mmCIF file of C-alpha atoms in Angstrom:
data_model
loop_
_atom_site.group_PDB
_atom_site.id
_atom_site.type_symbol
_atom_site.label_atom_id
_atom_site.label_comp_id
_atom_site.label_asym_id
_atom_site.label_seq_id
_atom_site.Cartn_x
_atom_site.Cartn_y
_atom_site.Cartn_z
ATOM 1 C CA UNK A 1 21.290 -8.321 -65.045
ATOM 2 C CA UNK A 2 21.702 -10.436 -62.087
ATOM 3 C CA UNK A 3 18.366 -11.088 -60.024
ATOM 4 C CA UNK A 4 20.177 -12.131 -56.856
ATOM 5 C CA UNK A 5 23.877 -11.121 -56.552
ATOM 6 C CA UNK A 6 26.215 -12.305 -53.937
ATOM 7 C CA UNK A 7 29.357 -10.135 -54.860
ATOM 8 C CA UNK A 8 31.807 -12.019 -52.898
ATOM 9 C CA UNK A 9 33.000 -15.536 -54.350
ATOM 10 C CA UNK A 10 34.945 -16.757 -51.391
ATOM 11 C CA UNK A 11 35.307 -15.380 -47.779
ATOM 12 C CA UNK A 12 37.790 -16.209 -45.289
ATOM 13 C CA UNK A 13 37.312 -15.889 -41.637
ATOM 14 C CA UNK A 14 39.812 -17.047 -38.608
ATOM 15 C CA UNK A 15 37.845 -19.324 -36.345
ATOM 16 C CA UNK A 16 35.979 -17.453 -33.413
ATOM 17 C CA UNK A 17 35.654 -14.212 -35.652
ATOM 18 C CA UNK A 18 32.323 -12.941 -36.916
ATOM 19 C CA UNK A 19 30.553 -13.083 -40.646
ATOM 20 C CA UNK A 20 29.220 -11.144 -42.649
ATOM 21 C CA UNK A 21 27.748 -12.644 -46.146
ATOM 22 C CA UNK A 22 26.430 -10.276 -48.425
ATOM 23 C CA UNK A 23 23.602 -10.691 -50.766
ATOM 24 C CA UNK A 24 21.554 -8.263 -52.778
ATOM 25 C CA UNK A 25 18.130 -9.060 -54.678
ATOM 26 C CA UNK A 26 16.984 -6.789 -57.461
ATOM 27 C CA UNK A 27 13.076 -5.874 -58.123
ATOM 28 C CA UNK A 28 12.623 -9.084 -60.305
ATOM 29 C CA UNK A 29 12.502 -11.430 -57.137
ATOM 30 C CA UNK A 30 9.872 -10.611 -54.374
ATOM 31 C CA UNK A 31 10.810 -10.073 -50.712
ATOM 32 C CA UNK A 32 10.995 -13.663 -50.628
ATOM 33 C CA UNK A 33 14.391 -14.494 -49.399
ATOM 34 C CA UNK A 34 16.459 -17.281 -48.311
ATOM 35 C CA UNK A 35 20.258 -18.654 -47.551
ATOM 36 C CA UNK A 36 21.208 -22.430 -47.826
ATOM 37 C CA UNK A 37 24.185 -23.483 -47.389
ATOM 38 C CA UNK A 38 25.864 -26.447 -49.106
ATOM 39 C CA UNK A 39 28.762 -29.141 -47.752
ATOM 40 C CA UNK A 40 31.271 -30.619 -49.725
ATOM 41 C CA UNK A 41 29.206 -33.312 -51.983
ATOM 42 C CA UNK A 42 26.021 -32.637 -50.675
ATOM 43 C CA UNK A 43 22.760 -31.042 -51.724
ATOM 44 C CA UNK A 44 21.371 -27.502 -50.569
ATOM 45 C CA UNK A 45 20.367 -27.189 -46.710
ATOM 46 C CA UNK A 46 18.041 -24.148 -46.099
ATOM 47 C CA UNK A 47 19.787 -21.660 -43.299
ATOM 48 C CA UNK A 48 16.975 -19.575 -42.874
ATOM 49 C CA UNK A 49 14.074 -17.669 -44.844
ATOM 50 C CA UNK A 50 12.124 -13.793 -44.594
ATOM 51 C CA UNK A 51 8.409 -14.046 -45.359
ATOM 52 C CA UNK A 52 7.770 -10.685 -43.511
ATOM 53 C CA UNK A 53 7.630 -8.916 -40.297
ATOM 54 C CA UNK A 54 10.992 -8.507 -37.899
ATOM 55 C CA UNK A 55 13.720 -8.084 -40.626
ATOM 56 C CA UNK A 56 16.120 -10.027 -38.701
ATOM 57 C CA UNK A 57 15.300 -14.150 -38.560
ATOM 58 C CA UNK A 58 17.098 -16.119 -37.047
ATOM 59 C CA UNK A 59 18.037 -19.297 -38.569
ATOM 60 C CA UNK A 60 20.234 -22.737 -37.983
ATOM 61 C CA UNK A 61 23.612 -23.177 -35.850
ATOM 62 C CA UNK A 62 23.787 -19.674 -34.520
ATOM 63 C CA UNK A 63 22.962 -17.566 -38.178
ATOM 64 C CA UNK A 64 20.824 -15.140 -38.666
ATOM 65 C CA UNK A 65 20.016 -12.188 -41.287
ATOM 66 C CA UNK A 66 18.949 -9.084 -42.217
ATOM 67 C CA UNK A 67 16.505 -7.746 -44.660
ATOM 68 C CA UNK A 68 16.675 -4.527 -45.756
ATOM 69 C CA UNK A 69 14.117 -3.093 -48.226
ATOM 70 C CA UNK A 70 15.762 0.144 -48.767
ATOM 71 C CA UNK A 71 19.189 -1.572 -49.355
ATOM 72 C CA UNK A 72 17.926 -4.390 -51.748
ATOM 73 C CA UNK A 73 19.784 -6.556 -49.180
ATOM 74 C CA UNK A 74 19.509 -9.803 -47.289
ATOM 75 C CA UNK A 75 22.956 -10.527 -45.733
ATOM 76 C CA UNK A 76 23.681 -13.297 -43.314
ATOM 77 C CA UNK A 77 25.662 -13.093 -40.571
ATOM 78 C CA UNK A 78 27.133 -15.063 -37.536
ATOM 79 C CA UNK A 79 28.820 -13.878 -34.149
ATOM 80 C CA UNK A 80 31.397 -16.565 -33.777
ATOM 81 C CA UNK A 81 32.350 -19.001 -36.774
ATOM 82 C CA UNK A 82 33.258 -22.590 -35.913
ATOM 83 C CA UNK A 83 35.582 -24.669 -38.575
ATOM 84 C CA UNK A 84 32.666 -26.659 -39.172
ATOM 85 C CA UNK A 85 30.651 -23.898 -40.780
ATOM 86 C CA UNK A 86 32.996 -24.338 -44.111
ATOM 87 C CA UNK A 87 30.983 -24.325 -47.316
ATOM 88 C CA UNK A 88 29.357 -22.816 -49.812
ATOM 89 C CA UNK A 89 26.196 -20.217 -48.821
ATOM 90 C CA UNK A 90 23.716 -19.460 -51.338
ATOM 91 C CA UNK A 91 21.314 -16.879 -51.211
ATOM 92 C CA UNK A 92 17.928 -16.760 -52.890
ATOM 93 C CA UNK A 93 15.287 -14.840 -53.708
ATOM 94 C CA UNK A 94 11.344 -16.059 -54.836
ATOM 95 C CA UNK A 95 10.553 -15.175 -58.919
ATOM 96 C CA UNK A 96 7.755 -12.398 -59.183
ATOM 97 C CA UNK A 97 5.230 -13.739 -61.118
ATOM 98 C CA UNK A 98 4.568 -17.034 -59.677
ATOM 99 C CA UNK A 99 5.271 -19.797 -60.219
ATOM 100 C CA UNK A 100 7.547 -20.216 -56.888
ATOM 101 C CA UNK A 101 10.535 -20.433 -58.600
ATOM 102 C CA UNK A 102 13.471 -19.417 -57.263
ATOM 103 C CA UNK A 103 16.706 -17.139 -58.620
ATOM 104 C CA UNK A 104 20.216 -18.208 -56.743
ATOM 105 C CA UNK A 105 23.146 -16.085 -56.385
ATOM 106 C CA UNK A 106 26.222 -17.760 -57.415
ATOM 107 C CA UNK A 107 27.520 -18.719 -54.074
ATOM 108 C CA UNK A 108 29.652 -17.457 -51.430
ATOM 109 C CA UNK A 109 32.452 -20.463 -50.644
ATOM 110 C CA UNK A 110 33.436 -19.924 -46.656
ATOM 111 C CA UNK A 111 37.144 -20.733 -45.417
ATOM 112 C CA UNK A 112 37.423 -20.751 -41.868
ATOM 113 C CA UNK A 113 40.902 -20.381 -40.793
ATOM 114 C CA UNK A 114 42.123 -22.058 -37.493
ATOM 115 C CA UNK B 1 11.600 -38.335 -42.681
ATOM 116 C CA UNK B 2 9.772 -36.632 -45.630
ATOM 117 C CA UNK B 3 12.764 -36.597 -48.316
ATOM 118 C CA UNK B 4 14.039 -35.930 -51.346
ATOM 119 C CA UNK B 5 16.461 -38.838 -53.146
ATOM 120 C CA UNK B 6 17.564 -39.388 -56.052
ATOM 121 C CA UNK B 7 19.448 -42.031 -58.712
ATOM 122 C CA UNK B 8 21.694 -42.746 -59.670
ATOM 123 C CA UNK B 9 24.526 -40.387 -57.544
ATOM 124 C CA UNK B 10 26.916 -40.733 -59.869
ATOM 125 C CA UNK B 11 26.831 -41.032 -63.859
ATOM 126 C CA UNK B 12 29.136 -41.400 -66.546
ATOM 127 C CA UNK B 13 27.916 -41.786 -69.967
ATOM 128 C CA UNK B 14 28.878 -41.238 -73.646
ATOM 129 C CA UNK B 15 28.257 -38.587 -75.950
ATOM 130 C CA UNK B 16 25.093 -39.266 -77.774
ATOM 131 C CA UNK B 17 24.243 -41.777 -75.222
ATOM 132 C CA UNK B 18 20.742 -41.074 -73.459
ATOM 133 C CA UNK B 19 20.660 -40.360 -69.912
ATOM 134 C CA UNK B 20 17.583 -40.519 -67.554
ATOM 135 C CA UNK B 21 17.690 -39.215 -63.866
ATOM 136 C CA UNK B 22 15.563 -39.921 -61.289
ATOM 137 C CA UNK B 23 14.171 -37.756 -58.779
ATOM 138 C CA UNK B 24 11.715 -39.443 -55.906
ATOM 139 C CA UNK B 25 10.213 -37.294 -53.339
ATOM 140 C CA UNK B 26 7.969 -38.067 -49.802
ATOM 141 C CA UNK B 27 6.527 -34.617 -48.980
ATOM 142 C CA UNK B 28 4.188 -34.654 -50.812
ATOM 143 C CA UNK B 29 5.064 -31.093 -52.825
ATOM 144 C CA UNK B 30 3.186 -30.458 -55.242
ATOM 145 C CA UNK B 31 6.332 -28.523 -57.035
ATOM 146 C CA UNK B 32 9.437 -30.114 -58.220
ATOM 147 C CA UNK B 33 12.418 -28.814 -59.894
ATOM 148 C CA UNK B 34 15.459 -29.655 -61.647
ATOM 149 C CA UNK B 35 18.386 -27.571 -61.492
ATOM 150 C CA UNK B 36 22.170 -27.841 -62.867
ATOM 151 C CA UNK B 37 25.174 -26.748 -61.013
ATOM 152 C CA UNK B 38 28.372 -25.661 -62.401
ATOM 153 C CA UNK B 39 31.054 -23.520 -61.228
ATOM 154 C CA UNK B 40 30.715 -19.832 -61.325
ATOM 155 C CA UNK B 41 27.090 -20.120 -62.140
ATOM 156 C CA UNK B 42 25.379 -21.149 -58.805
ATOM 157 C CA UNK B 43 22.032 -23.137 -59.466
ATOM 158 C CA UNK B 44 20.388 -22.275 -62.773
ATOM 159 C CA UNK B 45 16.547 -23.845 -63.385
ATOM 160 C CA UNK B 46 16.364 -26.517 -66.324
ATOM 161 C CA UNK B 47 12.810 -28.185 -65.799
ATOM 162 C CA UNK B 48 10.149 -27.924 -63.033
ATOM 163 C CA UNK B 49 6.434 -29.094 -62.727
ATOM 164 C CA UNK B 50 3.305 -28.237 -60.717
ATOM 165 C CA UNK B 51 1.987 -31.584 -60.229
ATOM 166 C CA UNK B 52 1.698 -35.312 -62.180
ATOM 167 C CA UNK B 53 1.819 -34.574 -65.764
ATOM 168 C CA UNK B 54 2.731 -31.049 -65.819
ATOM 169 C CA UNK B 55 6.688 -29.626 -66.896
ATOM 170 C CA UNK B 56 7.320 -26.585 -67.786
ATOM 171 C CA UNK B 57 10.863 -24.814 -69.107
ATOM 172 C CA UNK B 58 12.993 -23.435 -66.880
ATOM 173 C CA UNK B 59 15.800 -20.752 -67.539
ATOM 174 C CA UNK B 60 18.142 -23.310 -69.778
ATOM 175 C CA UNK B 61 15.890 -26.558 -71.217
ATOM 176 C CA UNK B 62 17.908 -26.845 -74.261
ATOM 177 C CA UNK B 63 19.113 -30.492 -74.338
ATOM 178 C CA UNK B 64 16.907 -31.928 -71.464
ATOM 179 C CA UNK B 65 13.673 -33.010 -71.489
ATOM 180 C CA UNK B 66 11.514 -33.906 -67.979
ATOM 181 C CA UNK B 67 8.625 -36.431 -67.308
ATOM 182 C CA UNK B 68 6.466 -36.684 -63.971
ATOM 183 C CA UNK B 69 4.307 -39.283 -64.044
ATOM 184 C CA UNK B 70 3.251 -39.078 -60.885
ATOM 185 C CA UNK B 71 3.785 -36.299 -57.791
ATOM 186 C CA UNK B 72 6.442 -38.490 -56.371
ATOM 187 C CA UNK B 73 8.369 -38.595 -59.208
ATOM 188 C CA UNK B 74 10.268 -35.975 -61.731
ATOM 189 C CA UNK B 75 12.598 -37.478 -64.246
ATOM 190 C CA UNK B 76 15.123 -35.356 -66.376
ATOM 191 C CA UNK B 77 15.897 -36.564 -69.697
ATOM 192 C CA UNK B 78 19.141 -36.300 -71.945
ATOM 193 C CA UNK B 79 18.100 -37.219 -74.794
ATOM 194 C CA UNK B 80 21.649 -37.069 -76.616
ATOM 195 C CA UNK B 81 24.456 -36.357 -74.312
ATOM 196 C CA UNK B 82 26.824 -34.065 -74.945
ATOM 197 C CA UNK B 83 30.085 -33.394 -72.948
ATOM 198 C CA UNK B 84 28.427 -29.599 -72.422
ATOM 199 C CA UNK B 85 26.129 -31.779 -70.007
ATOM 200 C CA UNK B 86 28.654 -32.759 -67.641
ATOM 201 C CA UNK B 87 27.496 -31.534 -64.153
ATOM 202 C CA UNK B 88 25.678 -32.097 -60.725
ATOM 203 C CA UNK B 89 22.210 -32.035 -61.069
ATOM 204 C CA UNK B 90 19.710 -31.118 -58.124
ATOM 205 C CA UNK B 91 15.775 -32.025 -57.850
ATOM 206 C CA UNK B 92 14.105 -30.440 -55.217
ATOM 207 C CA UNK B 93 10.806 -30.538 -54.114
ATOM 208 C CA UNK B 94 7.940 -27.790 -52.932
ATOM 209 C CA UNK B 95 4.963 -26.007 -52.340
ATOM 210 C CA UNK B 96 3.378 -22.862 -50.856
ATOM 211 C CA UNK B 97 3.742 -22.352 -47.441
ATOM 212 C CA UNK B 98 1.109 -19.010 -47.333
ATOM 213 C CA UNK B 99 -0.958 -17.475 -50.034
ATOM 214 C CA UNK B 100 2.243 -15.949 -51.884
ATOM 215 C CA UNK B 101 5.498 -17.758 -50.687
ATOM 216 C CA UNK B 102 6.909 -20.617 -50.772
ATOM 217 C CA UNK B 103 10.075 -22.984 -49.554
ATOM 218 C CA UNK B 104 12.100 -25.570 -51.983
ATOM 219 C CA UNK B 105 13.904 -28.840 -50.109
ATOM 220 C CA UNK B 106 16.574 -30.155 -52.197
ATOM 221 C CA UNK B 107 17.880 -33.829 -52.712
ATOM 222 C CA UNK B 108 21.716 -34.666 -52.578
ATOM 223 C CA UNK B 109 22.203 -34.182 -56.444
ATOM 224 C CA UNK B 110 23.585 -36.683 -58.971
ATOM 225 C CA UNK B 111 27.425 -36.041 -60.735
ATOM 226 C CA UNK B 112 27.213 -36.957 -63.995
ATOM 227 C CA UNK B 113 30.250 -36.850 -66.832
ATOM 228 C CA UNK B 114 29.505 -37.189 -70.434
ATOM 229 C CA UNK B 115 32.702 -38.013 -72.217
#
């Protein structure tokens, strides 16, 4: 089964609205978690990142998210989405076991409607 | 800037032809990795290493071999191409950040086709 799943392939939100990205980590990845985002043609940006401590962190160009142990969740979220924000979010999670290798979900692609 | 490049960007080579990328890193990670990227499937691991010398198998190393000779540099290695190769290929570099964590920085991938 899928370490890090982000159940929802593509996402479209009207310009001004809020986000909500969903990602959920399974007990093969520690409480390790991060979201990058990727542009068109371009290589993996990192949003944001839980060590420990407050479960919400706040991140890049207004995201932040929330981890939630009892959930098995780490979803990201933004108040007010600008056209620019367009592209593809990945969450994840760091391997169990050392190493430091990480387990991606498959990607979230973000339309922002005008 | 502390970076992570790498060559060529774009590829295009024939089946049974061998391919070499090239990964070049300045922050000094001790980590490196080399992932592939394909539709549907997110990132998935191929190759990564812990320092000069070391690789180790990721989740999918059939077809690719790696090389670092040195920490700044991580090479993946198609030996024989096949068109089941065609993708965009990501190195990143990293390292620990605390006893048990740790953070990955990505360069801006290469596109290869294998025809």
């Amino acid at each position: 089964a899928q370490s890090v799943t982000q159940p929802d392939a593509r996402v479209t939100v009207s310009e001004g609205a809020s986000l909500q990205l969903r990602c959920k980590y399974s007990s093969s990845v520690t409480p390790y978690l991060f979201w990058y985002v990727q542009y068109p043609r371009q290589g993996l940006q990192l949003l944001l990142k839980y060590y420990s401590g407050d479960p919400v962190v706040q991140g890049v160009n207004g995201f932040e998210a929330e981890f939630s142990k009892s959930n098995s969740s780490f979803h990201l979220r933004k108040a007010s989405v600008h056209w620019s924000d367009s592209a593809v979010y990945f969450c994840a999670g760091q391997n169990t076991g050392g190493a430091d290798r990480l387990t991606f979900g498959k990607g979230t692609q973000l339309i922002i409607q005008p | 800037e502390a970076a992570v490049t790498q060559s060529p960007r774009n590829k295009v080579a024939v089946t049974g032809g061998k391919v070499t990328l090239s990964c070049n890193q300045t922050n000094n990670h001790n980590n490196m990795y080399w992932y592939r990227q394909d539709t549907g499937h997110g990132l998935r691991l191929i190759h990564y290493s812990y320092g000069a010398g070391s690789t180790e198998k990721g989740d999918i190393p059939d077809g690719y071999k790696a090389s670092r000779p040195s920490q700044e540099n991580f090479s993946l290695i198609l030996e024989l191409a096949t068109p089941s190769q065609t993708s965009v290929y990501f190195c990143a570099s990293g390292d620990r950040l605390g006893v048990n964590y740790a953070e990955q920085f990505f360069g801006p991938g290469t596109r290869l086709t294998v025809l």
